[in-house]
Tab-separated table of C-alpha atoms in Angstrom:
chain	number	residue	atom	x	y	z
S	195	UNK	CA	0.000	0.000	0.000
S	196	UNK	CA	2.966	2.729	0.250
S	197	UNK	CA	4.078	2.334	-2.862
S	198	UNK	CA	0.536	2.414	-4.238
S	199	UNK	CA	0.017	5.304	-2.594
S	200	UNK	CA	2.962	6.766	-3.765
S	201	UNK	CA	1.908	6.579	-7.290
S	202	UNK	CA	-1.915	7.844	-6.193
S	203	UNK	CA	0.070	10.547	-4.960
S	204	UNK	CA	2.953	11.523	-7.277
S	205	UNK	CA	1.346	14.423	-8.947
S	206	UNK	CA	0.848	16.535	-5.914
S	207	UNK	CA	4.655	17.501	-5.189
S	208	UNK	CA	5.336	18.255	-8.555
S	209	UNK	CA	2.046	20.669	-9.727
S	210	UNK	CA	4.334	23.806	-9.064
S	211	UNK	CA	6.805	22.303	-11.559
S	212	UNK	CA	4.314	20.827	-13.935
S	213	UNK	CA	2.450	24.753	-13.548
S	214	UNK	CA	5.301	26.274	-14.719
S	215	UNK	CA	5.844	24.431	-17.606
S	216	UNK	CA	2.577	24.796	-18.872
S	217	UNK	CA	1.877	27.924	-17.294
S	218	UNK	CA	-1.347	26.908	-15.527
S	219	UNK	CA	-3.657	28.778	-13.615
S	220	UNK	CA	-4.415	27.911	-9.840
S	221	UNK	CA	-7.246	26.188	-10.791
S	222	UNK	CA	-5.709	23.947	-13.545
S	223	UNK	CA	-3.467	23.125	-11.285
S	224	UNK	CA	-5.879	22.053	-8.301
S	225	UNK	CA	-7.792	20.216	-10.483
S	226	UNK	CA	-4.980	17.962	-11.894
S	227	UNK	CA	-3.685	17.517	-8.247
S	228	UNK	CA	-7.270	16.317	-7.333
S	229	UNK	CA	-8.293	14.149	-10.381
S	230	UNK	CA	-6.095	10.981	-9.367
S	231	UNK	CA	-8.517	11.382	-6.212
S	232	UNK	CA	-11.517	10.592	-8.192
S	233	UNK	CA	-11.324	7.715	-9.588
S	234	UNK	CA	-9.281	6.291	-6.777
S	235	UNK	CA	-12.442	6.975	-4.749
S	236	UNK	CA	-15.154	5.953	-6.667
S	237	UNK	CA	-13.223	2.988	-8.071
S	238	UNK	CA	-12.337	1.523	-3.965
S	239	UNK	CA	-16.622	0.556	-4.086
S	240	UNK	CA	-16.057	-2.076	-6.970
S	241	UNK	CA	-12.787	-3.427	-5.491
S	242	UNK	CA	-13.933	-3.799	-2.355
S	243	UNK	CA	-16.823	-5.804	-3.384
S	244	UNK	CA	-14.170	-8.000	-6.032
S	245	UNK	CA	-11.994	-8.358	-2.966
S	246	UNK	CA	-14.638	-10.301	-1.003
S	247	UNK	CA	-15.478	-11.896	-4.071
S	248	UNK	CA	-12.374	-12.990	-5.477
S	249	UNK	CA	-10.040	-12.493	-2.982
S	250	UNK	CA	-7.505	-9.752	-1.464
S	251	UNK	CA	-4.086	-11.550	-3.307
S	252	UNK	CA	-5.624	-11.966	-7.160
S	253	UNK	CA	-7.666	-8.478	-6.881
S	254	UNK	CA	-3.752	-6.462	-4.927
S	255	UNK	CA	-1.458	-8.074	-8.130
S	256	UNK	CA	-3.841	-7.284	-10.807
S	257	UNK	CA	-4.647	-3.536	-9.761
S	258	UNK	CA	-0.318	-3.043	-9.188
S	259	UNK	CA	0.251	-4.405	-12.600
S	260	UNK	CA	-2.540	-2.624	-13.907
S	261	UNK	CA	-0.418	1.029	-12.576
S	262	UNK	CA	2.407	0.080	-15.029
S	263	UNK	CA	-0.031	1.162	-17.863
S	264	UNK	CA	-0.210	4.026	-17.126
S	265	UNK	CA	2.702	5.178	-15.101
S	266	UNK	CA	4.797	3.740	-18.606
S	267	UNK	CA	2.446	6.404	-20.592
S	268	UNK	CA	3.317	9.488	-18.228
S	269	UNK	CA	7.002	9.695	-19.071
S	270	UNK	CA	6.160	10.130	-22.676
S	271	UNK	CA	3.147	13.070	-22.652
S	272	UNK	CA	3.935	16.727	-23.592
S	273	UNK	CA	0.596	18.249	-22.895
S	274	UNK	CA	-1.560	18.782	-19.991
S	275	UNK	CA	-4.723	17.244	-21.228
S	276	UNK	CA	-2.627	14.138	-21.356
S	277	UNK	CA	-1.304	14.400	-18.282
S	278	UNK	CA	-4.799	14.738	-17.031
S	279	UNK	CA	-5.741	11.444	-18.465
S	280	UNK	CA	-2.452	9.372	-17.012
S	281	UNK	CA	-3.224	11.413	-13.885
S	282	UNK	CA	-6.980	9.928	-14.255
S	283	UNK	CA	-5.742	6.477	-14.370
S	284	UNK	CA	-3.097	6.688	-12.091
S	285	UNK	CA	-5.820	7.270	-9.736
S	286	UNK	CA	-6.658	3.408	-9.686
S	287	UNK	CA	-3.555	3.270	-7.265
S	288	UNK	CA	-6.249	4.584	-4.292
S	289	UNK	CA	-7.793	1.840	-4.489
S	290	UNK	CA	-5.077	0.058	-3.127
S	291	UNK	CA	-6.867	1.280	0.299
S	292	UNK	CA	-10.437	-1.325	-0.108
S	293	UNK	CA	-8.457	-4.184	-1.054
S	294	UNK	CA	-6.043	-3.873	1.468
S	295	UNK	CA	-8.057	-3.396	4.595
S	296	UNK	CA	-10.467	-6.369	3.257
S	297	UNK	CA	-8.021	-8.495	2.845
S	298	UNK	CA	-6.208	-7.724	6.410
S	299	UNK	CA	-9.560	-7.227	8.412
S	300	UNK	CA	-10.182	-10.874	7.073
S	301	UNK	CA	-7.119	-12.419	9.184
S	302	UNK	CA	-7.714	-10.502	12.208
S	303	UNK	CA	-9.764	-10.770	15.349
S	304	UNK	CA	-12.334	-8.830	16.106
S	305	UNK	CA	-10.685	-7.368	19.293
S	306	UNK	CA	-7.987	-6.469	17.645
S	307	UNK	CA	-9.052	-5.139	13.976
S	308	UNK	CA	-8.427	-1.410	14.938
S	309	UNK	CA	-5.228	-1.767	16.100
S	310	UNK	CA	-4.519	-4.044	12.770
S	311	UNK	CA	-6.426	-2.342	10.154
S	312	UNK	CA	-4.325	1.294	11.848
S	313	UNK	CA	-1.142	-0.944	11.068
S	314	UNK	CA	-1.903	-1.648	7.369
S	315	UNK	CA	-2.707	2.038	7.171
S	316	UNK	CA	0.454	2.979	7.698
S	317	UNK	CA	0.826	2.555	3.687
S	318	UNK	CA	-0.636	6.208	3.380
S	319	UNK	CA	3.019	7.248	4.408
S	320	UNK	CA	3.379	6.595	0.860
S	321	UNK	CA	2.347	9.843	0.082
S	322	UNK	CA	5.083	11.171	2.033
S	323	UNK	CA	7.568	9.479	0.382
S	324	UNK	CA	6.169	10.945	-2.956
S	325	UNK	CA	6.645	14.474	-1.495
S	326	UNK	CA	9.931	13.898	-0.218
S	327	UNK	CA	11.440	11.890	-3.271
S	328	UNK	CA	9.671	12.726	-5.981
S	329	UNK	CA	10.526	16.452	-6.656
S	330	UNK	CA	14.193	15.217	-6.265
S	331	UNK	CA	13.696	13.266	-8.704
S	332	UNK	CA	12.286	15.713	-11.276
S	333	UNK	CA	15.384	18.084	-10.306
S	334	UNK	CA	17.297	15.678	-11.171
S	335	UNK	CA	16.809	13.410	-14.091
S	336	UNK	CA	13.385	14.760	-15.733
S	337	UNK	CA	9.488	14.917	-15.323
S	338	UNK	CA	9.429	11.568	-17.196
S	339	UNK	CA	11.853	9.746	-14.562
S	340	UNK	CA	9.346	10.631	-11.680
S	341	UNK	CA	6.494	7.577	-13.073
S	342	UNK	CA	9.274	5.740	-15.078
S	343	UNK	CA	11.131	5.401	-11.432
S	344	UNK	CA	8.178	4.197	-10.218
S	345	UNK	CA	7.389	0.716	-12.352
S	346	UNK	CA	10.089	-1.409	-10.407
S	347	UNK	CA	8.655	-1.105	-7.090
S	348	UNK	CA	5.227	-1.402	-8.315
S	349	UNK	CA	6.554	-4.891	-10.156
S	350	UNK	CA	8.059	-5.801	-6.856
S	351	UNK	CA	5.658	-5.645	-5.054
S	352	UNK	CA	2.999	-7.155	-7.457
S	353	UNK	CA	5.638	-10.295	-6.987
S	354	UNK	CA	5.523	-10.025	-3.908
S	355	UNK	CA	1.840	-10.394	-3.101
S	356	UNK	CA	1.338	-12.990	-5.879
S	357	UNK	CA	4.120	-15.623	-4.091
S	358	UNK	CA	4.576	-14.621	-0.756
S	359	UNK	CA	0.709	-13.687	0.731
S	360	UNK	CA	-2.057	-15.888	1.482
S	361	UNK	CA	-5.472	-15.789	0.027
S	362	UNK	CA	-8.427	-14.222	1.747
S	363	UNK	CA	-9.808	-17.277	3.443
S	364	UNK	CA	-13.940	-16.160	3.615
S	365	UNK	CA	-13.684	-15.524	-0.659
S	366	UNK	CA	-16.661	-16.353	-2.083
S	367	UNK	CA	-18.056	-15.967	-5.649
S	368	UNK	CA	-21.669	-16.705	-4.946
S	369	UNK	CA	-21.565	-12.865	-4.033
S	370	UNK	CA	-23.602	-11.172	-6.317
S	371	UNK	CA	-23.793	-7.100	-6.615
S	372	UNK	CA	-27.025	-6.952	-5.724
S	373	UNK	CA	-26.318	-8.482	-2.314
S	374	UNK	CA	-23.147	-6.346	-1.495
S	375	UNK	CA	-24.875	-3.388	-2.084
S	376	UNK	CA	-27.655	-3.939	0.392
S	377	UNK	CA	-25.596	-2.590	3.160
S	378	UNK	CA	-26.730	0.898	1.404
S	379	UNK	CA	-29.919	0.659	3.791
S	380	UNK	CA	-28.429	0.692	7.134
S	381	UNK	CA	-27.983	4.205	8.639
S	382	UNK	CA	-24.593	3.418	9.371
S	383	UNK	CA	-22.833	2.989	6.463
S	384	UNK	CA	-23.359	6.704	5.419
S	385	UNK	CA	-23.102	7.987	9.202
S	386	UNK	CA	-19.477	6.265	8.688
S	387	UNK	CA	-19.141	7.602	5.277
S	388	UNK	CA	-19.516	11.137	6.150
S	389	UNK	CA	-17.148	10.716	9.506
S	390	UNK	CA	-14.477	9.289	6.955
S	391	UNK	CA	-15.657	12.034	4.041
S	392	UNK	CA	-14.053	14.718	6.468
S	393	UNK	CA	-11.233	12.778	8.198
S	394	UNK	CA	-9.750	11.202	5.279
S	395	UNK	CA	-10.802	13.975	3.065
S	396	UNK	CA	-8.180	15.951	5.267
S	397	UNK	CA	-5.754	13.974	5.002
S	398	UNK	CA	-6.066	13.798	0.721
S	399	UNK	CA	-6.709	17.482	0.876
S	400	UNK	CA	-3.528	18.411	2.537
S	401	UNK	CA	-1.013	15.835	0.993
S	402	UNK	CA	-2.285	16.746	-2.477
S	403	UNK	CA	-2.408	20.441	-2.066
S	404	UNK	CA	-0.717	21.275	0.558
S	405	UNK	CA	2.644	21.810	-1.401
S	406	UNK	CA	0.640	24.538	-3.784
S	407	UNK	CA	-0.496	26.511	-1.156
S	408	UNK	CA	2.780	26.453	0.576
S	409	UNK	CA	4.505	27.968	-2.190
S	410	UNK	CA	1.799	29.893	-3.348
S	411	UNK	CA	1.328	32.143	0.097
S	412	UNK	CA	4.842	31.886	1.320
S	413	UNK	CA	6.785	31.533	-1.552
S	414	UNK	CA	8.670	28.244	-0.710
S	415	UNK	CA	10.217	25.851	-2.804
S	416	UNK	CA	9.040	22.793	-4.517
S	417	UNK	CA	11.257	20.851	-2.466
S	418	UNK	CA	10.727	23.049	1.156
S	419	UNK	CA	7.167	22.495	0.429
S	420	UNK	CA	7.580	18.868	0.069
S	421	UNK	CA	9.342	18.286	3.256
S	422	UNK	CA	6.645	20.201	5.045
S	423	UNK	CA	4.108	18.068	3.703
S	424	UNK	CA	5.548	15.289	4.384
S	425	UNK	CA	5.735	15.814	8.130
S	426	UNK	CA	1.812	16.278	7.685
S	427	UNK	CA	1.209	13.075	5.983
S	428	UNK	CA	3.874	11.280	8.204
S	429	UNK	CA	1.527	12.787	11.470
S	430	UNK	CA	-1.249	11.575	10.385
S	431	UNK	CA	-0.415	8.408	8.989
S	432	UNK	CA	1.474	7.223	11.926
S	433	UNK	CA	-0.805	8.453	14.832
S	434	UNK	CA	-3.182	6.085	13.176
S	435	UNK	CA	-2.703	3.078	14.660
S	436	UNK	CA	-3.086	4.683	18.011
S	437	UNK	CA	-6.897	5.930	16.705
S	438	UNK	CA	-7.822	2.079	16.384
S	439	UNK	CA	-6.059	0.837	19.117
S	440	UNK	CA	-8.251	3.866	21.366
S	441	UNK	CA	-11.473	2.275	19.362
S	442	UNK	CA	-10.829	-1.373	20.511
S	443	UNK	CA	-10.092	-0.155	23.870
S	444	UNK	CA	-12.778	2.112	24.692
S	445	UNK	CA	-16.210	3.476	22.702
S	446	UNK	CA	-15.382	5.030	19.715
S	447	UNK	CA	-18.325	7.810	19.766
S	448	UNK	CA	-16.152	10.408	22.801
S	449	UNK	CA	-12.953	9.774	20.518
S	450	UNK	CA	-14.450	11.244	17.449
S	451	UNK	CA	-16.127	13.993	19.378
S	452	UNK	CA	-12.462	14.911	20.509
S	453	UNK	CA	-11.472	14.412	17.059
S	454	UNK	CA	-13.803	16.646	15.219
S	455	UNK	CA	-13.376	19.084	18.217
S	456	UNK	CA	-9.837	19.507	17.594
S	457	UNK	CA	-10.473	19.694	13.310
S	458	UNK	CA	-13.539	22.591	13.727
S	459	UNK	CA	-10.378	24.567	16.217
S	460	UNK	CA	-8.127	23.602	13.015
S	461	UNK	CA	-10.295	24.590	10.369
S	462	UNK	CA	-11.100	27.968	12.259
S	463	UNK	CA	-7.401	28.527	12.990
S	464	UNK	CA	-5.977	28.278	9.143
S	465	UNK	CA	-9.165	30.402	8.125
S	466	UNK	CA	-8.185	33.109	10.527
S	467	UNK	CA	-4.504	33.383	10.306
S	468	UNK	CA	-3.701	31.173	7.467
S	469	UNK	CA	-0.535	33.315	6.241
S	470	UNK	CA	1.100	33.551	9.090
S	471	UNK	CA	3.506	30.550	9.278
S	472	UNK	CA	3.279	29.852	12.757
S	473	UNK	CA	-0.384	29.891	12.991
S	474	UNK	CA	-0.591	27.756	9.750
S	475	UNK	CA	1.815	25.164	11.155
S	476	UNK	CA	-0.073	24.608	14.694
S	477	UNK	CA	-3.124	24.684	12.757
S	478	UNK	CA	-1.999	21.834	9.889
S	479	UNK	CA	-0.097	19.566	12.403
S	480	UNK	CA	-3.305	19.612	14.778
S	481	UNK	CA	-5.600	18.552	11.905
S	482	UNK	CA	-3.159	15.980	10.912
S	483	UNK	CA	-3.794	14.609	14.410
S	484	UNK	CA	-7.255	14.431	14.241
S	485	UNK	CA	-7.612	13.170	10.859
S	486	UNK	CA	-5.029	10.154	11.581
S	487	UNK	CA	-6.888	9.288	15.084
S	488	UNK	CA	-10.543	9.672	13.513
S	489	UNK	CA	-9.474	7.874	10.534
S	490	UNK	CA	-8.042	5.155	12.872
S	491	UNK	CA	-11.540	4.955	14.653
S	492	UNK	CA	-13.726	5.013	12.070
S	493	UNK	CA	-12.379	2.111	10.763
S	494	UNK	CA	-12.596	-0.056	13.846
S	495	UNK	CA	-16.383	0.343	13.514
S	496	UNK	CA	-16.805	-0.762	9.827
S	497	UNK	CA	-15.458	-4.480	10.358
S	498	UNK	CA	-17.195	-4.647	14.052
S	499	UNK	CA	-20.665	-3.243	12.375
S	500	UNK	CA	-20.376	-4.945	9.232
S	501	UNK	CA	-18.236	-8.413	9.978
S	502	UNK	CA	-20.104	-10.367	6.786
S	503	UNK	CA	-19.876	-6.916	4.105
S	504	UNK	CA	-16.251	-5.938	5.157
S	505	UNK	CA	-15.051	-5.200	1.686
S	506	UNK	CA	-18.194	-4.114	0.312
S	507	UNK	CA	-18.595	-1.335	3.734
S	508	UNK	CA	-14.636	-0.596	3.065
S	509	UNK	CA	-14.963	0.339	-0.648
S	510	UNK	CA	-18.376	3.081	0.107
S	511	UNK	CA	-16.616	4.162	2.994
S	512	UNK	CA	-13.403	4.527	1.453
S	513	UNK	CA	-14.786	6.200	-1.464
S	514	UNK	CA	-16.324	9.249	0.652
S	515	UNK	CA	-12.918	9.750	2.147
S	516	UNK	CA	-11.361	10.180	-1.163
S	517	UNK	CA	-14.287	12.034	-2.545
S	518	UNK	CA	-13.781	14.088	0.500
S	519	UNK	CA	-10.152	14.753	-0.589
S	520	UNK	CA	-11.568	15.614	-4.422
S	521	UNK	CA	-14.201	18.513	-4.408
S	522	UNK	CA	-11.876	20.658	-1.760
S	523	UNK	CA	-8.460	20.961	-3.068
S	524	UNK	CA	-10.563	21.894	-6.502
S	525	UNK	CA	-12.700	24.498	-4.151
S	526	UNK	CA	-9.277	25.856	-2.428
S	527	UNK	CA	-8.034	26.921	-6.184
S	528	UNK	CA	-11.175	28.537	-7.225
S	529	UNK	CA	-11.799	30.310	-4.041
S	530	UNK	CA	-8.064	31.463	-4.316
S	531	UNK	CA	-8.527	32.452	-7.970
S	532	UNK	CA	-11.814	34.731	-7.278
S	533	UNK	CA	-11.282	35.587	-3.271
S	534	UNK	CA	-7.309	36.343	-3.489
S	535	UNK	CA	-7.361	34.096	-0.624
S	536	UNK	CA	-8.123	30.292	0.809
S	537	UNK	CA	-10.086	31.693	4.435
S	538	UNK	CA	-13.799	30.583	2.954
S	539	UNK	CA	-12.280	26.648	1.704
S	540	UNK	CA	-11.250	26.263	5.819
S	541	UNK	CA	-14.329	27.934	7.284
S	542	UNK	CA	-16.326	25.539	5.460
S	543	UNK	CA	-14.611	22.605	6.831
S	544	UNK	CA	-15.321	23.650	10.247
S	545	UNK	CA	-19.145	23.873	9.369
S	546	UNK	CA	-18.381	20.404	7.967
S	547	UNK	CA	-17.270	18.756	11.245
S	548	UNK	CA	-19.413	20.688	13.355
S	549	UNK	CA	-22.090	18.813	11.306
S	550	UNK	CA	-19.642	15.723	12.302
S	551	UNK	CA	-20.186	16.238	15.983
S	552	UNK	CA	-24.288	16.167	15.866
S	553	UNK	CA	-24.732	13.318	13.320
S	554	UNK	CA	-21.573	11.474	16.277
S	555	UNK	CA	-24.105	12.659	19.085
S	556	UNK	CA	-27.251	10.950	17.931
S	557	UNK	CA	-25.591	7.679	16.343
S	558	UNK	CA	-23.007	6.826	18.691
S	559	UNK	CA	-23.410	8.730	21.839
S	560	UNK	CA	-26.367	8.928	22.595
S	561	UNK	CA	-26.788	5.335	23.785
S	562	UNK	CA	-24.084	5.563	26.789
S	563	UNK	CA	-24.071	1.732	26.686
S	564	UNK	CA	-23.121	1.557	22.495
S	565	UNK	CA	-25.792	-0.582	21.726
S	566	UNK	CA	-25.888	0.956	18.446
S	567	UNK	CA	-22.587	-0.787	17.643
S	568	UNK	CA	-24.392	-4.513	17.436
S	569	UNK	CA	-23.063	-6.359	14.368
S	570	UNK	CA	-25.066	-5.461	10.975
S	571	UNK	CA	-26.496	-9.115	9.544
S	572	UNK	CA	-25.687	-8.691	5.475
């Protein structure tokens, strides 16, 4: 999963670099940061369901050697239309998210599937390594080099699953479509889809666009830029774990309430003193807190709500967190391009989780005894 997620996110650190050479506007350049995020959303509902159908090892090799397609066809492009459509495709690498937390959830316990499922999610650091490598990269031997450098791993690693993992033991093909997408009845599969729409929609929303609005406000380098980001996706990523293992410890509802406490503070912060770099940094590195722990916790309630639609509950879920790291990096460049400024894109993600922290009252706090949290019969 990092080094899927590293191609889902090698566009981001270099849209400063790619801008320039096509002189793009701040909105051409949002929008090619966030269109890997699209179809690596909507495309994790499908996989999950072939995952519990066919199986986490045949569904992982075939989606990594699927990436070589187009990562092969991004060295050789010379206009940004075409970079849109690798950047399109490329997007199948979020995915990598649904098949990957089927397949683990799968071999785990139930008492322990936050703490696990956090583990496995330490791929998003992937990301991070595309901020800190990739622009290197580009400096250094080309645009083109940035994918091209990319096929070996992806090979490796499409080896590696193929020969060296286990097959999802509870695969079954009787599954029909139909079936899978029953689970679109119970109120809990959207109250988790919206939690995950704003935590893991920060989390997108920063590693693919933080770097623009670094160096767009304060002027920093591709590379300075880069490393900052980084430190936001490594925060996040790797406080994750600690999210689930909170959520298989204790009742998940009073951990998101802290969590979307602490992003409506965040949110407000950035909005208010966004260009000062202080202010900004507290700001980002809090929200990169609460996205990692709520991101950790709401995925300790899909397997323990949904134990017999894992994958299926994984891909919807999954895609509202990327869809939730689509629509704002594209807002942020539009607001920026009529406003002069990003203030309204932030203030609009605290309304977001304030929204967060009723829907959390009423579905999972509410009952102080969690009785809501009984396993959903699929």
């Amino acid at each position: 999963m990092t080094v899927a997620f590293m191609v889902w996110g090698a566009f981001s650190p270099l849209i400063n670099q790619i801008g320039e050479t096509y002189n793009l506007s701040a909105t051409e350049k949002s929008v090619l940061a966030a269109v890997p995020v699209l179809l690596g959303s909507v495309m994790r509902v499908p996989l999950g369901i072939l995952t519990e159908k066919y199986g986490g090892r045949k569904v992982y090799t075939l989606l990594l050697l699927f990436l070589i397609l187009p990562l092969t066809a991004a060295g050789f492009v010379d206009s940004y239309a075409a970079l849109l459509v690798c950047a399109f495709f490329l997007g199948m690498a979020g995915t990598s998210f649904a098949v990957s937390m089927t397949f683990v959830s799968k071999w785990t316990p139930k008492e322990k599937q936050g703490t696990a499922l956090g583990v496995n999610a330490l791929g998003n650091a992937g990301t991070a390594a595309a901020s800190l490598a990739l622009p290197t990269i580009a400096l250094a031997a080309g645009l083109e080099w940035v994918f091209w450098s990319l096929i070996l791993p992806i090979a490796a690693m499409a080896v590696l699953l193929w020969f060296f993992t286990p097959e999802t033991p509870s695969a079954d093909t009787s599954r029909t479509v139909k079936g899978e997408l029953s689970v679109l009845k119970y109120k809990h599969t959207w109250t988790l889809s919206l939690f995950y729409f704003v935590t893991f929609g920060i989390f997108v929303t920063f590693s693919v666009y933080l770097p623009t609005l670094l160096t767009d406000v304060f002027g920093l380098s591709a590379v300075d830029a880069g490393l900052r980001t980084a430190g936001f996706i490594i925060l996040a990523t790797f406080i994750r774990p600690f999210g689930g293992y909170a959520a298989d410890k204790t009742a998940p509802g009073p951990i998101l309430t802290g969590v979307f406490l602490a992003v409506v503070a965040g949110g407000a912060g950035i909005a208010a003193g966004g260009e000062n770099m202080i202010l900004m940094t507290a700001a980002s590195l809090l929200l990169a807190a609460a996205s990692g722990i709520g991101n950790g916790a709401v995925f300790k309630l899909v397997p323990s709500i949904f134990p017999a639609a894992t994958g299926t509950v994984t891909g919807i879920v999954g895609a509202a967190g990327g869809l939730g790291g689509f629509f704002p990096p594209i807002l942020l460049g539009v607001v920026r391009d009529m406003t002069g400024a990003y203030a309204i894109g932030f203030i609009l993600l605290a309304v977001m989780s304030t929204a967060c922290l009723i829907v959390n009252q009423k579905a999972f706090l509410k009952d102080k005894k969690e009785q809501n949290l009984k396993e959903v019969q699929v």
